[in-house]
Coordinates of C-alpha atoms and ligand atoms in Angstrom, one line a residue:
X1 CA 80.3 132.0 216.7
X2 CA 83.6 134.1 217.5
X3 CA 85.5 132.5 220.2
X4 CA 84.8 134.0 223.8
X5 CA 87.4 135.3 226.2
X6 CA 86.2 132.7 228.7
X7 CA 83.7 129.4 228.7
X8 CA 82.4 129.0 232.1
X9 CA 80.9 125.5 232.6
X10 CA 78.1 125.6 235.0
X11 CA 75.7 128.5 236.0
X12 CA 75.5 127.9 239.6
X13 CA 76.4 129.6 242.8
X14 CA 79.7 130.3 241.5
X15 CA 79.3 130.2 237.5
X16 CA 76.5 133.2 238.0
X17 CA 78.8 135.5 239.7
X18 CA 82.0 134.7 237.6
X19 CA 80.0 135.2 234.8
X20 CA 78.6 138.7 235.8
X21 CA 82.1 139.9 237.2
X22 CA 83.7 138.9 233.8
X23 CA 81.2 140.5 231.7
X24 CA 81.7 143.6 233.9
X25 CA 85.3 143.5 233.2
X26 CA 84.9 143.6 229.7
X27 CA 85.3 140.1 228.7
X28 CA 83.2 138.0 226.3
X29 CA 81.9 135.1 227.9
X30 CA 79.9 132.0 227.1
X31 CA 78.3 130.1 229.8
X32 CA 77.1 126.6 229.3
X33 CA 74.5 125.1 231.8
X34 CA 72.8 121.4 231.9
X35 CA 69.4 122.8 233.1
X36 CA 67.0 125.3 231.7
X37 CA 65.3 128.4 232.7
X38 CA 63.9 129.0 236.7
X39 CA 60.5 129.5 235.5
X40 CA 59.3 126.8 238.0
X41 CA 57.2 128.8 240.7
X42 CA 58.1 126.5 243.5
X43 CA 61.9 127.6 243.1
X44 CA 60.9 131.4 244.4
X45 CA 58.5 130.7 247.0
X46 CA 60.2 129.3 250.1
X47 CA 57.4 127.6 251.5
X48 CA 57.2 125.3 248.8
X49 CA 61.2 124.0 248.3
X50 CA 60.2 120.6 249.2
X51 CA 58.4 120.3 245.3
X52 CA 61.7 120.5 243.7
X53 CA 63.1 117.7 245.0
X54 CA 63.5 114.7 242.6
X55 CA 61.5 117.4 239.7
X56 CA 62.8 118.6 236.2
X57 CA 65.4 120.9 238.3
X58 CA 67.1 118.1 240.1
X59 CA 69.8 116.0 238.9
X60 CA 68.3 113.6 241.8
X61 CA 71.5 111.5 242.5
X62 CA 71.6 109.0 245.2
X63 CA 74.5 108.0 247.2
X64 CA 76.1 104.3 247.1
X65 CA 75.0 102.2 249.8
X66 CA 76.2 103.7 253.4
X67 CA 77.3 100.3 254.9
X68 CA 77.2 102.2 258.5
X69 CA 73.6 103.6 257.8
X70 CA 72.0 100.2 257.0
X71 CA 73.0 100.3 253.3
X72 CA 70.5 103.1 252.6
X73 CA 70.9 105.3 249.7
X74 CA 70.4 108.6 250.2
X75 CA 69.0 110.9 248.2
X76 CA 71.3 113.6 247.0
X77 CA 69.3 117.0 245.6
X78 CA 71.7 119.0 243.3
X79 CA 70.3 122.0 241.0
X80 CA 70.0 121.4 237.2
X81 CA 68.8 124.9 236.3
X82 CA 70.0 128.3 235.9
X83 CA 71.1 129.3 239.4
X84 CA 72.2 125.5 239.9
X85 CA 71.9 124.1 243.5
X86 CA 71.2 127.9 244.5
X87 CA 67.8 127.5 243.3
X88 CA 66.7 124.4 245.2
X89 CA 68.5 125.6 248.5
X90 CA 67.2 126.9 251.9
X91 CA 69.0 130.3 251.3
X92 CA 70.5 130.4 254.6
X93 CA 73.5 132.8 254.5
X94 CA 76.3 131.4 256.7
X95 CA 79.7 132.6 256.2
X96 CA 81.2 129.9 258.7
X97 CA 83.8 130.5 261.2
X98 CA 86.9 132.6 260.8
X99 CA 89.0 129.5 261.9
X100 CA 87.8 127.5 258.6
X101 CA 89.5 129.9 256.5
X102 CA 92.6 130.1 258.6
X103 CA 92.9 126.2 258.6
X104 CA 92.8 126.4 254.8
X105 CA 95.5 129.3 254.8
X106 CA 97.8 127.1 257.6
X107 CA 97.5 124.0 255.2
X108 CA 99.4 126.3 252.5
X109 CA 96.5 127.9 250.9
X110 CA 98.0 131.7 251.1
X111 CA 95.5 134.1 250.7
X112 CA 92.8 132.2 252.1
X113 CA 92.9 133.2 255.8
X114 CA 90.2 134.8 257.3
X115 CA 91.4 138.3 257.0
X116 CA 91.9 138.0 253.3
X117 CA 88.4 136.7 252.6
X118 CA 86.1 138.7 254.9
X119 CA 86.6 141.7 252.7
X120 CA 85.0 139.3 249.8
X121 CA 81.8 138.6 252.0
X122 CA 81.1 142.5 252.9
X123 CA 81.8 143.1 248.9
X124 CA 78.7 140.6 248.0
X125 CA 76.6 141.8 250.8
X126 CA 74.2 144.8 250.0
X127 CA 73.7 145.4 253.8
X128 CA 77.5 146.0 253.9
X129 CA 78.7 147.2 250.6
X130 CA 77.1 149.5 247.8
X131 CA 78.5 147.2 245.0
X132 CA 76.8 144.2 247.1
X133 CA 74.3 142.3 244.8
X134 CA 73.1 139.5 247.7
X135 CA 70.3 140.9 250.4
X136 CA 70.0 139.0 253.4
X137 CA 67.1 139.4 255.7
X138 CA 65.9 138.0 258.8
X139 CA 61.7 137.0 257.9
X140 CA 59.3 137.5 261.2
X141 CA 59.4 134.3 262.8
X142 CA 56.4 132.0 262.4
X143 CA 54.8 131.3 265.8
X144 CA 56.1 128.0 266.2
X145 CA 59.3 129.1 264.9
X146 CA 59.3 131.5 267.9
X147 CA 58.2 128.9 270.5
X148 CA 61.4 126.9 269.0
X149 CA 63.6 129.5 269.6
X150 CA 62.5 130.5 273.2
X151 CA 62.4 126.6 273.9
X152 CA 66.4 126.7 272.9
X153 CA 67.1 129.5 275.3
X154 CA 64.9 127.8 278.2
X155 CA 67.3 125.0 277.3
X156 CA 70.6 127.0 278.1
X157 CA 71.5 128.1 274.8
X158 CA 72.9 131.7 274.4
X159 CA 70.6 134.1 272.0
X160 CA 73.0 134.9 269.2
X161 CA 71.9 138.0 267.3
X162 CA 74.6 137.3 264.5
X163 CA 76.3 133.9 263.9
X164 CA 77.9 135.6 260.8
X165 CA 79.9 138.1 263.6
X166 CA 82.5 135.6 264.2
X167 CA 81.2 134.1 266.8
X168 CA 78.6 131.3 265.7
X169 CA 77.3 129.8 269.2
X170 CA 73.9 129.9 270.1
X171 CA 70.5 130.0 268.7
X172 CA 69.7 132.6 266.2
X173 CA 66.8 133.9 263.9
X174 CA 68.5 132.7 260.0
X175 CA 69.6 135.4 257.3
X176 CA 67.8 134.4 254.4
X177 CA 68.5 135.4 250.7
X178 CA 65.0 137.0 250.0
X179 CA 63.9 139.9 248.0
X180 CA 60.5 141.0 247.9
X181 CA 59.9 137.6 249.9
X182 CA 61.1 135.4 246.8
X183 CA 64.7 133.5 246.7
X184 CA 67.6 135.4 245.7
X185 CA 69.9 133.5 244.2
X186 CA 73.0 134.4 242.8
X187 CA 71.5 133.9 239.1
X188 CA 68.7 136.3 240.2
X189 CA 70.8 139.0 241.9
X190 CA 74.2 139.0 239.0
X191 CA 72.8 137.2 236.0
X192 CA 69.1 138.2 235.8
X193 CA 70.0 142.0 235.4
X194 CA 72.5 141.4 232.6
X195 CA 71.0 138.1 230.5
X196 CA 70.8 140.2 227.3
X197 CA 74.5 141.3 227.5
X198 CA 75.8 141.5 224.0
X199 CA 79.2 139.7 225.4
X200 CA 77.2 137.0 226.6
X201 CA 76.1 133.6 225.0
X202 CA 74.0 131.5 226.9
X203 CA 74.1 127.9 226.2
X204 CA 71.4 126.5 228.4
X205 CA 70.2 122.5 228.8
X206 CA 73.4 121.8 227.1
X207 CA 75.5 119.2 228.9
X208 CA 79.3 119.3 228.9
X209 CA 80.7 116.0 228.2
X210 CA 84.5 116.6 228.6
X211 CA 87.2 119.1 228.1
X212 CA 89.3 119.5 224.8
X213 CA 92.8 119.4 225.9
X214 CA 96.0 119.2 223.7
X215 CA 99.6 119.8 224.6
X216 CA 98.6 119.8 228.3
X217 CA 96.4 123.0 227.7
X218 CA 92.7 123.1 227.6
X219 CA 91.2 124.6 224.7
X220 CA 87.5 124.3 224.9
X221 CA 84.9 121.9 225.6
X222 CA 82.7 119.3 224.2
X223 CA 78.9 119.6 225.1
X224 CA 75.7 117.9 223.8
X225 CA 73.3 121.0 223.2
X226 CA 70.0 121.5 223.3
X227 CA 69.0 120.0 220.5
X228 CA 70.9 116.9 221.0
X229 CA 74.0 117.8 218.7
X230 CA 77.8 117.1 219.9
X231 CA 79.0 120.3 219.5
X232 CA 82.8 121.8 220.4
X233 CA 83.5 125.3 222.1
X234 CA 86.4 126.9 222.2
X235 CA 87.8 129.6 224.6
X236 CA 91.2 131.0 225.6
X237 CA 90.2 130.4 229.3
X238 CA 87.8 127.5 230.5
X239 CA 86.6 128.0 234.3
X240 CA 85.0 125.2 235.7
X241 CA 82.0 125.6 238.1
X242 CA 80.1 122.3 238.1
X243 CA 79.8 122.1 241.9
X244 CA 81.3 119.4 243.8
X245 CA 79.8 116.4 242.1
X246 CA 79.8 118.0 238.5
X247 CA 83.2 119.4 238.5
X248 CA 85.2 116.0 239.2
X249 CA 83.0 114.4 237.0
X250 CA 83.9 116.6 234.1
X251 CA 87.5 116.3 235.0
X252 CA 87.6 112.6 235.2
X253 CA 85.4 112.0 231.8
X254 CA 88.3 114.2 230.3
X255 CA 91.3 112.2 231.3
X256 CA 92.3 114.2 234.1
X257 CA 92.1 112.2 237.5
X258 CA 93.5 109.1 239.2
X259 CA 95.3 107.1 235.9
X260 CA 94.1 103.7 237.5
X261 CA 90.6 104.8 237.5
X262 CA 90.7 106.5 234.0
X263 CA 92.0 103.5 232.6
X264 CA 89.3 101.0 234.3
X265 CA 86.9 103.1 232.1
X266 CA 89.2 103.1 229.2
X267 CA 89.7 106.8 229.2
X268 CA 93.1 107.9 227.9
X269 CA 94.8 109.6 230.4
X270 CA 95.4 113.1 230.3
X271 CA 96.7 114.0 233.2
X272 CA 97.5 111.8 236.5
X273 CA 95.8 113.7 239.3
X274 CA 95.2 111.6 242.1
X275 CA 93.0 113.9 244.2
X276 CA 90.3 114.5 241.6
X277 CA 86.8 113.0 243.2
X278 CA 88.4 112.2 246.6
X279 CA 88.1 114.6 249.9
X280 CA 84.4 114.4 249.5
X281 CA 82.9 116.3 252.7
X282 CA 79.1 117.1 253.5
X283 CA 77.0 117.8 256.2
X284 CA 74.5 115.7 257.6
X285 CA 71.1 116.0 259.6
X286 CA 69.1 113.5 261.4
X287 CA 65.4 114.6 261.6
X288 CA 63.8 114.4 265.7
X289 CA 60.0 115.0 264.6
X290 CA 57.3 116.4 267.0
X291 CA 53.3 116.6 267.1
X292 CA 51.4 119.0 269.0
X293 CA 48.3 119.2 271.1
X294 CA 47.8 122.7 269.7
X295 CA 47.5 122.8 265.9
X296 CA 50.2 124.7 264.0
X297 CA 49.2 126.4 260.6
X298 CA 50.9 125.1 257.5
X299 CA 53.6 127.8 256.4
X300 CA 51.9 130.8 254.4
X301 CA 52.5 131.3 250.8
X302 CA 56.4 132.4 250.3
X303 CA 57.0 131.7 254.4
X304 CA 60.0 130.1 254.7
X305 CA 59.7 126.6 256.1
X306 CA 63.0 126.9 258.2
X307 CA 63.8 129.8 260.3
X308 CA 65.9 129.2 263.3
X309 CA 69.0 127.0 263.9
X310 CA 72.1 126.6 266.3
X311 CA 75.6 126.3 266.6
X312 CA 76.6 124.0 269.4
X313 CA 79.7 122.3 270.5
X314 CA 79.0 118.4 270.9
X315 CA 82.3 118.5 273.1
X316 CA 83.1 121.8 274.5
X317 CA 86.8 121.2 274.0
X318 CA 86.3 121.7 270.3
X319 CA 87.5 125.1 268.6
X320 CA 84.5 125.2 266.5
X321 CA 80.8 124.2 266.8
X322 CA 80.4 120.4 265.4
X323 CA 76.6 120.5 265.1
X324 CA 73.9 122.9 263.6
X325 CA 70.5 122.0 264.2
X326 CA 67.9 123.6 261.6
X327 CA 64.3 123.6 262.4
X328 CA 61.5 123.1 260.3
X329 CA 58.2 124.5 260.8
X330 CA 56.8 120.9 259.4
X331 CA 57.0 117.5 260.0
X332 CA 59.8 116.0 257.7
X333 CA 59.1 112.8 256.9
X334 CA 62.2 111.8 254.5
X335 CA 60.7 108.4 253.3
X336 CA 57.6 106.2 253.3
X337 CA 59.0 104.0 256.5
X338 CA 58.6 107.4 258.5
X339 CA 55.2 108.1 259.5
X340 CA 53.4 110.4 262.2
X341 CA 51.3 113.1 262.8
X342 CA 50.2 115.5 259.7
X343 CA 50.9 118.6 261.8
X344 CA 54.0 119.3 263.7
X345 CA 57.6 120.6 263.8
X346 CA 61.1 119.2 263.3
X347 CA 64.2 119.4 264.7
X348 CA 67.2 118.6 262.8
X349 CA 70.1 117.5 264.5
X350 CA 73.3 118.5 262.4
X351 CA 76.6 117.8 261.8
X352 CA 78.9 120.1 260.5
X353 CA 82.7 119.2 261.3
X354 CA 82.9 115.6 259.8
X355 CA 85.7 113.6 260.2
X356 CA 84.6 110.8 257.5
X357 CA 86.0 111.2 254.0
X358 CA 84.1 110.3 250.6
X359 CA 84.6 110.3 247.0
X360 CA 83.3 110.8 244.0
X361 CA 84.0 108.3 241.2
X362 CA 82.8 107.8 237.7
X363 CA 80.2 104.8 236.9
X364 CA 80.6 104.9 233.4
X365 CA 81.8 107.5 230.6
X366 CA 77.9 108.5 229.7
X367 CA 77.5 112.1 230.8
X368 CA 74.0 111.2 231.6
X369 CA 75.1 109.1 234.3
X370 CA 74.7 109.4 237.9
X371 CA 78.4 109.0 239.3
X372 CA 79.2 106.9 242.3
X373 CA 78.6 109.5 245.4
X374 CA 80.2 107.6 248.6
X375 CA 80.0 109.6 251.8
X376 CA 81.7 106.5 253.8
X377 CA 79.3 107.8 256.6
X378 CA 80.6 107.1 259.7
X379 CA 83.7 105.6 258.9
X380 CA 84.9 107.8 262.0
X381 CA 82.8 107.2 264.9
X382 CA 83.3 110.7 265.6
X383 CA 80.9 111.6 263.2
X384 CA 78.1 109.3 264.7
X385 CA 79.1 110.0 268.6
X386 CA 78.3 113.9 267.5
X387 CA 75.2 113.1 265.9
X388 CA 73.7 111.5 268.9
X389 CA 74.7 114.0 270.8
X390 CA 72.9 116.4 268.9
X391 CA 69.8 114.2 268.4
X392 CA 69.6 113.8 272.4
X393 CA 69.8 117.6 272.6
X394 CA 67.0 118.2 269.9
X395 CA 64.8 115.9 272.0
X396 CA 65.6 117.7 275.0
X397 CA 64.7 121.2 273.2
X398 CA 61.5 119.7 272.2
X399 CA 60.4 118.5 275.6
X400 CA 60.6 122.0 277.4
X401 CA 60.1 125.5 277.2
X402 CA 56.9 127.3 275.3
X403 CA 57.0 124.0 272.9
X404 CA 55.9 121.7 275.8
X405 CA 54.0 124.1 277.9
X406 CA 51.9 126.1 275.1
X407 CA 52.0 123.9 272.3
X408 CA 51.9 120.3 273.8
X409 CA 55.1 119.0 271.8
X410 CA 55.4 115.1 272.1
X411 CA 58.0 113.3 269.9
X412 CA 56.9 111.3 267.2
X413 CA 60.1 110.0 265.9
X414 CA 62.8 108.6 266.9
X415 CA 59.6 108.5 269.8
X416 CA 59.0 106.9 273.0
X417 CA 60.4 103.4 271.8
X418 CA 63.7 104.8 271.9
X419 CA 65.4 105.3 274.9
X420 CA 68.1 108.0 275.7
X421 CA 70.7 105.4 275.7
X422 CA 73.7 106.2 272.9
X423 CA 73.0 102.5 271.5
X424 CA 69.2 103.7 270.8
X425 CA 69.8 106.9 269.7
X426 CA 72.9 105.6 267.3
X427 CA 70.4 103.2 265.9
X428 CA 67.9 106.3 265.1
X429 CA 70.9 108.0 263.4
X430 CA 71.7 105.1 261.6
X431 CA 68.1 104.7 260.2
X432 CA 67.3 108.5 259.7
X433 CA 70.6 110.3 258.5
X434 CA 70.4 112.3 255.5
X435 CA 72.9 114.8 253.7
X436 CA 72.5 118.3 254.6
X437 CA 73.5 118.9 251.1
X438 CA 76.7 120.5 251.4
X439 CA 79.2 118.9 249.6
X440 CA 82.5 120.0 249.0
X441 CA 86.1 119.3 248.6
X442 CA 86.5 117.0 245.3
X443 CA 88.7 119.1 243.6
X444 CA 90.6 120.7 246.7
X445 CA 92.9 123.6 246.2
X446 CA 96.6 123.0 248.0
X447 CA 100.0 122.6 247.3
X448 CA 100.7 118.9 248.0
X449 CA 100.2 115.9 245.8
X450 CA 96.6 115.6 246.2
X451 CA 95.6 118.9 245.5
X452 CA 93.9 119.7 241.8
X453 CA 93.7 123.3 242.1
X454 CA 96.7 125.7 243.2
X455 CA 95.5 128.5 245.9
X456 CA 95.1 130.7 242.9
X457 CA 92.6 128.1 241.6
X458 CA 94.6 127.2 238.3
X459 CA 94.1 123.2 237.8
X460 CA 97.4 122.2 238.8
X461 CA 98.2 119.8 235.6
X462 CA 96.8 121.2 232.5
X463 CA 97.1 125.1 231.4
X464 CA 94.1 127.6 231.0
X465 CA 92.1 125.7 233.3
X466 CA 90.6 127.3 236.6
X467 CA 88.3 125.6 239.0
X468 CA 85.9 127.8 241.3
X469 CA 82.9 126.2 243.0
X470 CA 82.8 124.5 246.2
X471 CA 84.5 121.6 244.8
X472 CA 87.9 123.5 245.5
X473 CA 87.4 123.9 249.4
X474 CA 90.4 122.1 251.2
X475 CA 87.8 121.5 254.0
X476 CA 84.1 121.9 254.2
X477 CA 83.0 125.3 256.5
X478 CA 81.4 125.1 259.5
X479 CA 78.1 125.8 258.3
X480 CA 76.1 126.1 255.0
X481 CA 78.2 126.4 252.0
X482 CA 76.2 128.9 249.5
X483 CA 78.1 132.0 250.9
X484 CA 81.6 130.4 251.1
X485 CA 81.0 129.3 247.4
X486 CA 80.1 132.9 246.5
X487 CA 83.2 134.2 248.1
X488 CA 85.3 131.6 246.2
X489 CA 83.8 133.1 242.9
X490 CA 84.3 136.8 243.8
X491 CA 87.8 135.7 244.2
X492 CA 87.9 133.7 241.1
X493 CA 87.0 136.7 239.1
X494 CA 89.2 139.0 240.5
X495 CA 92.0 136.6 240.0
X496 CA 91.0 136.0 236.3
X497 CA 90.5 139.8 235.6
X498 CA 93.9 140.6 237.6
X499 CA 95.7 138.1 235.4
X500 CA 94.1 139.2 232.4
X501 CA 94.9 142.7 232.5
X502 CA 98.2 142.8 230.5
X503 CA 97.6 139.6 228.4
X504 CA 94.1 138.5 228.2
X505 CA 95.0 134.9 226.4
X506 CA 97.4 134.3 229.2
X507 CA 96.0 132.4 232.5
X508 CA 99.5 131.6 234.1
X509 CA 100.0 132.7 237.6
Ligands
FAD1 C1 68.4 121.2 248.7 C2 69.5 122.1 249.2 C3 69.6 122.9 250.2 C4 70.3 123.6 250.3 N1 70.5 124.7 251.7 C5 71.7 125.4 251.9 C6 71.2 126.9 252.4 O1 70.1 127.1 253.0 N2 72.2 127.4 252.9 C7 73.2 127.2 251.9 O2 74.5 128.2 252.3 N3 73.6 126.3 251.1 C8 72.7 125.3 251.2 N4 73.0 124.6 249.8 C9 74.2 124.3 249.3 C10 74.3 125.4 248.3 O3 73.3 125.6 247.5 C11 75.7 124.9 247.5 O4 76.9 124.4 248.5 C12 76.1 125.7 246.2 O5 75.0 126.0 245.8 C13 77.3 125.4 245.4 O6 77.6 126.0 244.5 P1 78.3 125.5 243.3 O7 78.7 126.7 242.0 O8 79.5 124.6 244.0 O9 77.4 124.3 242.7 P2 75.9 124.3 242.1 O10 75.3 125.6 242.6 O11 75.2 123.2 242.2 O12 76.2 124.6 240.4 C14 76.8 123.9 239.3 C15 76.0 124.1 238.4 O13 76.8 123.2 237.3 C16 75.9 122.6 236.4 N5 76.5 121.5 235.9 C17 77.0 120.2 236.6 N6 77.4 119.3 235.6 C18 77.1 119.8 234.3 C19 77.4 119.2 233.1 N7 77.9 118.2 233.0 N8 77.2 120.4 232.1 C20 76.7 121.0 232.4 N9 76.3 121.7 233.4 C21 76.6 121.1 234.5 C22 74.8 122.4 237.4 O14 73.2 122.4 236.6 C23 74.6 123.7 238.3 O15 73.6 124.3 237.8 C24 71.9 123.6 249.7 C25 72.0 122.9 248.7 C26 70.9 121.8 248.4 C27 70.6 121.3 247.2

């Protein structure tokens, strides 16, 4: 096989966009993905997303026991399929706050301020730009979602018609990535139309073991392919897009990471990069589940289970909202210990500006092993406080407006046994907290000693390696992370094509 210009590792949200843009720019690309084709009908039908959890398309990770959450191990779904986590996600399209990107820039990441990145979001969206490939739609609300929205307004939240306008606060209908009622992942939008491209080689069901590095330069990658064979692939440039869990673990197995950690596993140290796998940030949800006297119809086929959300400051002095409750049209019982009525709805309290910082480390050197993912939940008490306030607010919303008057909503969980004290609500938060699936930051960009990539997304310690996915975020954005990851991917492709115009083999900034 001829050597491609670029090897892209991971066909998720970011890898799909980068591959397409590099093909458009005339480059030869090999795209390597651990998962297979997106043939499962539940991927495409947003009323069936729950079926994907712990199925063949889910890496099915569990966190380390969370000492401040009753030692619970939280399920961490991650997409193992072409399209990656975008094929399992809720398709909620949220830019984040302009403040997020200005913070990135203020930390030394020149070029990532809001004014610089907002044109990239515009370029991605078909409603904003003729070259945009991603559709965002607001589906008609189901009757229970309309009642949730109206009850939130009755509670005093402003109705916000566009949370991507720069002002996130208030309750909104969600903007979802759907086309003809079906999920529109970046894989579907960017890659499906070019799947037979002459300059594309697609390796699916191929697990990346590690990078091949010699003389401080990345030359290619070792994979275990669909037939179980160990093979090496080479390229002029390698782009790592394995996501916030996959990218740091690939680096660690390659000998790029904290030297002491690598030696513990008997891995030769290629580059001592202390920040690899550190700075894990995520968002967290806590369900407040209601039954209703008036029966709620189950979601129709292709009807999204979640359609409304709100952004709210649990402390009015904060610069941006630190909570983002999202609302499900069904009672969502996360584990066997949670029981209640079969028909109902869930208002999820949501923490989106976490202070506790976690890590991703290797369990062993087997690429098929689950890494140790430790959120370090509630290490910082402010996170617990914000979730307690958010749970209290969700309870209040469920008790008023049309939810109470027209649907006869009653709280099933935490339920009447939990009083309204901070202690009682904190106990529920520790018992019921789960990830909101927005892991980020584990190969963060920056200019300091803990940075893994430069603001130009080049690996700091080795040549010919770029990292582009949710792992490079310096801090997680205020809201869902798919759109920000897509934005990072567009920027990455732009940086590669600009840098390669003069010399296709040069990766220097
Ligand atoms: C259940 C769920 C719901 C979510 N809901 C939303 C939402 O509604 N809105 C939103 O904005 N965000 C949501 N997210 C988050 C969003 O989907 C992610 O932030 C985004 O997909 C991250 O993109 P990525 O490219 O960084 O990683 P991914 O999309 O995860 O891509 C990484 C790819 O690399 C592959 N890979 C990893 N390791 C290896 C290896 N060793 N060898 C080969 N391939 C490898 C993976 O299989 C995967 O395909 C959700 C996520 C989940 C899991």
